[in-house]
Structure formats: structure tokens, C-alpha cells
Short mmCIF file of C-alpha atoms in Angstrom, two decimals:
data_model
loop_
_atom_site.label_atom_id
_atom_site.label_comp_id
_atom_site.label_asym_id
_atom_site.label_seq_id
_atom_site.Cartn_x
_atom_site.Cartn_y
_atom_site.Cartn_z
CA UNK A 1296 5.51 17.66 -11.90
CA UNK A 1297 5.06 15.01 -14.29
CA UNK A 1298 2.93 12.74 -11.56
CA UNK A 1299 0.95 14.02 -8.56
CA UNK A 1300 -0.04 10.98 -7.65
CA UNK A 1301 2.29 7.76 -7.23
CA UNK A 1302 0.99 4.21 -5.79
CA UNK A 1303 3.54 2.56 -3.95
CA UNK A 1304 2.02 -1.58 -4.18
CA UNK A 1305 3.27 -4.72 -2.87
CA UNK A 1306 3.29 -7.18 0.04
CA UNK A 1307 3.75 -6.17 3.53
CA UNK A 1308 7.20 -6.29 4.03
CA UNK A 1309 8.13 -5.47 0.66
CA UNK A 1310 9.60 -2.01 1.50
CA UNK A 1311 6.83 0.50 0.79
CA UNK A 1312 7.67 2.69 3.88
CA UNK A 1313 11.33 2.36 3.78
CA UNK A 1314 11.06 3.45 0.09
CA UNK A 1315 8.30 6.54 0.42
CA UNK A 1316 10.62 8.03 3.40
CA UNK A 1317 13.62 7.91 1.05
CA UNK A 1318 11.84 9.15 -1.98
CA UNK A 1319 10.22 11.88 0.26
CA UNK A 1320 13.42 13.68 1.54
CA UNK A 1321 15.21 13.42 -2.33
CA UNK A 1322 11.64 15.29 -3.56
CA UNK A 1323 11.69 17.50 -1.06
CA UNK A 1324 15.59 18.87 -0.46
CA UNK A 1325 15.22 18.67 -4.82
CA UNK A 1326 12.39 21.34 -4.29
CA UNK A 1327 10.30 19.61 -6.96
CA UNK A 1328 7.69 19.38 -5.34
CA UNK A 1329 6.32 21.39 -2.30
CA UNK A 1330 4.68 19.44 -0.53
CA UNK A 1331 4.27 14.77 -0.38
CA UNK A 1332 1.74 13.42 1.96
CA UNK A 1333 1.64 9.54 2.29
CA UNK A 1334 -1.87 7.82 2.34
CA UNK A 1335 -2.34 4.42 3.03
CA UNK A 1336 -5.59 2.46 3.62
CA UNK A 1337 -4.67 1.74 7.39
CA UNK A 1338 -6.77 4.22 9.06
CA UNK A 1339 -9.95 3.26 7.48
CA UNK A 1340 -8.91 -0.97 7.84
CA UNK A 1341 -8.77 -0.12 11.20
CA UNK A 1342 -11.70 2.01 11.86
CA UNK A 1343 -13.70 -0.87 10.21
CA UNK A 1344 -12.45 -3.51 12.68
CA UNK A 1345 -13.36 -0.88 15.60
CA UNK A 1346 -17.03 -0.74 14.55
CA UNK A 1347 -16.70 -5.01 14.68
CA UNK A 1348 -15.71 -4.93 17.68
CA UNK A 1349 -18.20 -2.41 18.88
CA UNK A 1350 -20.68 -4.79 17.46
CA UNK A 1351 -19.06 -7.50 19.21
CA UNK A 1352 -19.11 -6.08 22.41
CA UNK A 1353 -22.97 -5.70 22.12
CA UNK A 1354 -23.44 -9.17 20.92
CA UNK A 1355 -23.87 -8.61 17.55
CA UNK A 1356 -22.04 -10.27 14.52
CA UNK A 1357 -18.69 -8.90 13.58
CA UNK A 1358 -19.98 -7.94 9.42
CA UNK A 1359 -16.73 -7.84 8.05
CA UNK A 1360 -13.87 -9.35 10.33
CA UNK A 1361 -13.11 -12.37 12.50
CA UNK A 1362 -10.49 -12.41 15.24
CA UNK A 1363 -7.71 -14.47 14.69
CA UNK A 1364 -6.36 -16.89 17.75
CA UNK A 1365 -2.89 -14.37 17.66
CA UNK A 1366 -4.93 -11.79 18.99
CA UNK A 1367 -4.96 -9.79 15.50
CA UNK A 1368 -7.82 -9.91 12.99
CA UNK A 1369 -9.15 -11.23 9.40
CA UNK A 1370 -10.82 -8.90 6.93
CA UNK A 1371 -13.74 -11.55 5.47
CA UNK A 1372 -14.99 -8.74 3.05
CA UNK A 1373 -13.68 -8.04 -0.19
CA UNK A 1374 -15.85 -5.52 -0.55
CA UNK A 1375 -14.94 -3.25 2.04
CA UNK A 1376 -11.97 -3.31 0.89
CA UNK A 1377 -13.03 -2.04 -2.52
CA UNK A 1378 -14.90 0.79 -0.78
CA UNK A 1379 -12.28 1.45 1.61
CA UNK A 1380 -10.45 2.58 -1.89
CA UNK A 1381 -13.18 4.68 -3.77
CA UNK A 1382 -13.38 6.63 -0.32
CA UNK A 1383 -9.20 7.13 -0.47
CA UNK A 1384 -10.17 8.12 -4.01
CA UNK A 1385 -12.55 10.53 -3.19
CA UNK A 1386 -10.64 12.05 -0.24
CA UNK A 1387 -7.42 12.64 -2.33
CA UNK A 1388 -9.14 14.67 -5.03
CA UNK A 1389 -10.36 17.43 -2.44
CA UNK A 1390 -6.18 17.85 -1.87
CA UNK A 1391 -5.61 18.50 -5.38
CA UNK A 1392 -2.90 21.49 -5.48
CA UNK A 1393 0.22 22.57 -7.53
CA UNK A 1394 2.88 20.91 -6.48
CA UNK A 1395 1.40 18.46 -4.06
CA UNK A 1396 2.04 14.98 -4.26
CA UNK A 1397 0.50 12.35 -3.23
CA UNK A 1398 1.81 8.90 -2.23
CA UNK A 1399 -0.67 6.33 -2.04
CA UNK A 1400 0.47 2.71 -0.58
CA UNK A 1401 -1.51 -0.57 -0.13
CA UNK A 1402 -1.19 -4.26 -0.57
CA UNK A 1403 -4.09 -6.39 -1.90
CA UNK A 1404 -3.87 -10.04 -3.95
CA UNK A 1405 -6.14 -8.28 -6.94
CA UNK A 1406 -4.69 -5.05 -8.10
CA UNK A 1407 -6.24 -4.63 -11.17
CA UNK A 1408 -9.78 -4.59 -9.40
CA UNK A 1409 -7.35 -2.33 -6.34
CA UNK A 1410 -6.75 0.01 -9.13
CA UNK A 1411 -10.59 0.17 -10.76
CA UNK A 1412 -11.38 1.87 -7.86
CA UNK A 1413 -9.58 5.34 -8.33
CA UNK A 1414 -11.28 8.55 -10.06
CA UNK A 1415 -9.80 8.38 -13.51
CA UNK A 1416 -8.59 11.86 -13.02
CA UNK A 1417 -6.03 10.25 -10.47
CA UNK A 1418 -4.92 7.83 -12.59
CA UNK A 1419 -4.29 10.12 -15.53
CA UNK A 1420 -1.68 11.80 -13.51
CA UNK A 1421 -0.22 8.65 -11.99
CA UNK A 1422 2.66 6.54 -12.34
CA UNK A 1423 2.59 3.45 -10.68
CA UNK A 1424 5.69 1.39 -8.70
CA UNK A 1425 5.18 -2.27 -7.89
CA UNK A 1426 7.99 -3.08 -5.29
CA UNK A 1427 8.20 -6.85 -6.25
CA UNK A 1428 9.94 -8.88 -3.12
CA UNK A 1429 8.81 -12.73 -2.59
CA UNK A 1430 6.49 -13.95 -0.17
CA UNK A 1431 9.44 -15.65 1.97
CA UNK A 1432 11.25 -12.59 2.30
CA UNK A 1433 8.20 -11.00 2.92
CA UNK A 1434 7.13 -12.95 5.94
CA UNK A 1435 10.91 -12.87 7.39
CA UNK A 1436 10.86 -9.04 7.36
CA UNK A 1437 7.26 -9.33 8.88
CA UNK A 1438 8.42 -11.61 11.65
CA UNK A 1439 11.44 -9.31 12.38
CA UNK A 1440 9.40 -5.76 12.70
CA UNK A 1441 6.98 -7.86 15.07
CA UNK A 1442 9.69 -8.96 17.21
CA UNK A 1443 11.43 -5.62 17.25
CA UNK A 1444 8.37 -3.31 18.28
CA UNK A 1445 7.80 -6.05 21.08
CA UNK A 1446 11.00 -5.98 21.90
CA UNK A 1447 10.46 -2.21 22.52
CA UNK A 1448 7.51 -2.53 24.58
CA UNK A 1449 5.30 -2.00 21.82
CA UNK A 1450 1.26 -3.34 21.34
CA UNK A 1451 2.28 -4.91 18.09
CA UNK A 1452 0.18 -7.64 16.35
CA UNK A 1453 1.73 -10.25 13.81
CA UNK A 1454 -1.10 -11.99 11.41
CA UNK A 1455 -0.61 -15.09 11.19
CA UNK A 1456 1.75 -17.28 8.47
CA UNK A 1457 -1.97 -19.18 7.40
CA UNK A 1458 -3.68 -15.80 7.05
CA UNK A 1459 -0.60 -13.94 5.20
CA UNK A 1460 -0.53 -16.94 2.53
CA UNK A 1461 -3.92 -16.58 1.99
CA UNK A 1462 -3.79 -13.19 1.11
CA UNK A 1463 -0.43 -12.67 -0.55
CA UNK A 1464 0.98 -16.05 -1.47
CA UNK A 1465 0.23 -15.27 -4.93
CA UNK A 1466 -0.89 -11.87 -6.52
CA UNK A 1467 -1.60 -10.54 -10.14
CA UNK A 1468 1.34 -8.29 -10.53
CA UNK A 1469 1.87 -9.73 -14.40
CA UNK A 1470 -2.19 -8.79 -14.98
CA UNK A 1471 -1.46 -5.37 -13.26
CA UNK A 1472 1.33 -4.83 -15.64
CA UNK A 1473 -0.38 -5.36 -18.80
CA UNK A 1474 -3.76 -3.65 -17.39
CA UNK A 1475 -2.01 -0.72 -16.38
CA UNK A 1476 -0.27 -0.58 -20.12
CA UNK A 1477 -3.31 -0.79 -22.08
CA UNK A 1478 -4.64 1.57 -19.95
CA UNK A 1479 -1.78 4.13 -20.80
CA UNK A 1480 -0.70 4.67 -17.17
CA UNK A 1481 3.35 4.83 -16.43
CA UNK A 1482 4.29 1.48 -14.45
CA UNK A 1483 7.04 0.46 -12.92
CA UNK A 1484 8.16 -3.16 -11.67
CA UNK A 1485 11.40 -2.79 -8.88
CA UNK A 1486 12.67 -5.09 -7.55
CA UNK A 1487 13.08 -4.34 -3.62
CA UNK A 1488 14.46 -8.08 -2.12
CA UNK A 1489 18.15 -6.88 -1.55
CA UNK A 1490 19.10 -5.16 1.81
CA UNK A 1491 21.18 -2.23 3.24
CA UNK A 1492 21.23 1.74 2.76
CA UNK A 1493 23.21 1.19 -0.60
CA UNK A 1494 20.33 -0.39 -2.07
CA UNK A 1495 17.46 1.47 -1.07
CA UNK A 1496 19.63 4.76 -2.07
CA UNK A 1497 20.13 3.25 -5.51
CA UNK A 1498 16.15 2.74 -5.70
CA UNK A 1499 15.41 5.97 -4.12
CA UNK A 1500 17.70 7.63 -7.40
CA UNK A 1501 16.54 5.63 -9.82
CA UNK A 1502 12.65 6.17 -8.80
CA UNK A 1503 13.53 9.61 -8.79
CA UNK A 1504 14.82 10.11 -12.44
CA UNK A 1505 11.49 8.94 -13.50
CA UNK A 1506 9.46 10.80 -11.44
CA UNK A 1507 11.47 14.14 -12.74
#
């Protein structure tokens, strides 16, 4: 394999999991690589908020989250967040095997500090896709995945417009670009705002023929 590692960056609602499940079956039925596992910073985001609100629940202060009036929540720490990422960086390197690759997906305003945080023996075998969609598309496709898994019966929390702006109004995807250049690791800007299984199959082949 030329990369066993690939981040998969952009905005919620950009496409990241639409595009890793299509990318994962071509790899896969191509036999080019053995195995893909997808890691995303979720689990430990989450597990953070649990401890605030086990904290919360014993009157202490929440240290790195507030509640928003939706019923979701605010990260207030930038700094977890880094550390959230040098622990994904140091958990991936205990999986390193032939023929294993590894997906690794997250959203975050600053990429270039995102990115500081992985073992440079990660990013020496990386390549890098930024999946660039606009905020406003963004939000819409958002809005409709909330609605659907409610719709469904699901348990599903929508953060709010103010919060989402805050975060991912803007990002440094040009700064990313030319970081990730001088730095001699592969990127890739797609562009991911056009709908429908024609499009995403086009992406899917295209990503492809670089990755092999």
C-alpha cells in the first residue's frame, strides 16, 4: 500500500462517512488492502462529556464542557481536544500491520495544530483528503440527519446553528494545504457539495486511483 493511514477532514456534514463506507467496500472487494478500520475522535469527545457530567451530578464544575439549552453540549477546551488526538495517535500505532489501513476522520476549525498532534511515523505514511463542502450546505445536511434519526425514534442531539458557526464558520483549509506541502505529506482538496450515488461513486474512484 502506498498509505496506511488516510485522514478523512472536514465539517460535519461534509460527507466523511458517506465517503469512508464507499472507499471501504472498493479497497476491500479490490483486495488491496486486508483489512480498513475507521477511527474517529467520537468515543473519546464523548467519554469526556460523561466524566462532566459525573462531575456535575456531584456538584462539581463541568472542566471542559457546558450544556447547551438544545439539550446537547459545548466543548470549552481546546486542549482536550488536542489530547484527545495525541491519544488517537498513540492508539493507532499499536495496530500497525501489513496491509491494514487506517481511516482516521475528524472536524476541527485549526487543522494544522489537528495535524501537529500525530506521531510523525503516521504522517510519513499518510495522505490526507479534505472533503471541502460550505458551511450552508453543511448545516442543511446537519438539520436533515437530526430530523431523520428523530423521525425514527432515535435519541439524537442537533448543536445548535450559534455553536456550529462558532466552530466551523470558517476553518484553515488554505493553511492546511500549504502546511501539509512543505511538510511533504500527499493532500488532497475534493470537493464533496454535489448529491446522489453518481457523485459519491465518481469520488469513491477517483480517491481510489490515488490511494493505489
Amino acid at each position: 500500500m502506498k498509505y496506511n493511514y488516510v485522514f478523512l477532514l472536514g465539517r460535519p456534514g461534509c460527507g466523511k462517512s458517506a465517503v469512508y463506507h464507499g472507499l471501504e467496500q472498493r479497497i476491500l472487494d479490490s483486495g488491496q488492502a486486508r483489512t480498513i478500520e475507521r477511527v474517529d475522535d467520537f468515543p473519546k469527545v464523548w467519554a469526556t462529556l460523561q466524566r462532566d457530567d459525573a462531575l456535575e451530578s456531584e456538584g462539581k464544575q463541568r472542566l471542559y464542557s457546558e450544556r447547551t439549552a438544545e439539550g446537547g453540549y459545548v466543548l470549552t477546551s481546546d486542549e482536550i481536544l488536542n489530547d484527545i488526538l495525541r491519544e488517537i495517535s498513540a492508539d493507532v500505532l499499536t495496530k500497525d500491520e501489513p496491509d491494514h489501513m487506517i481511516v482516521l476522520e475528524f472536524a476541527r476549525p485549526n487543522y494544522v495544530g489537528a495535524i501537529r498532534n500525530f506521531d510523525e511515523r503516521i504522517l510519513a505514511r499518510s495522505l490526507v483528503i479534505y472533503l471541502e463542502v460550505n458551511f450552508e450546505i453543511c448545516w442543511a445536511r446537519n438539520v436533515a440527519r437530526h430530523e431523520a434519526a428523530l423521525a425514527e425514534g432515535g435519541d439524537d442531539h442537533l448543536v445548535c446553528r450559534e455553536a456550529m458557526e462558532e466552530l466551523y464558520l470558517y476553518d484553515d483549509q488554505n493553511a492546511l494545504v500549504q502546511y501539509l506541502r512543505e511538510q511533504g505529506i500527499p493532500v488532497l482538496v475534493v470537493n464533496n457539495e454535489a448529491e446522489g450515488e453518481e457523485h459519491l461513486i465518481r469520488q469513491v474512484e477517483e480517491l481510489f486511483a490515488v490511494l493505489f
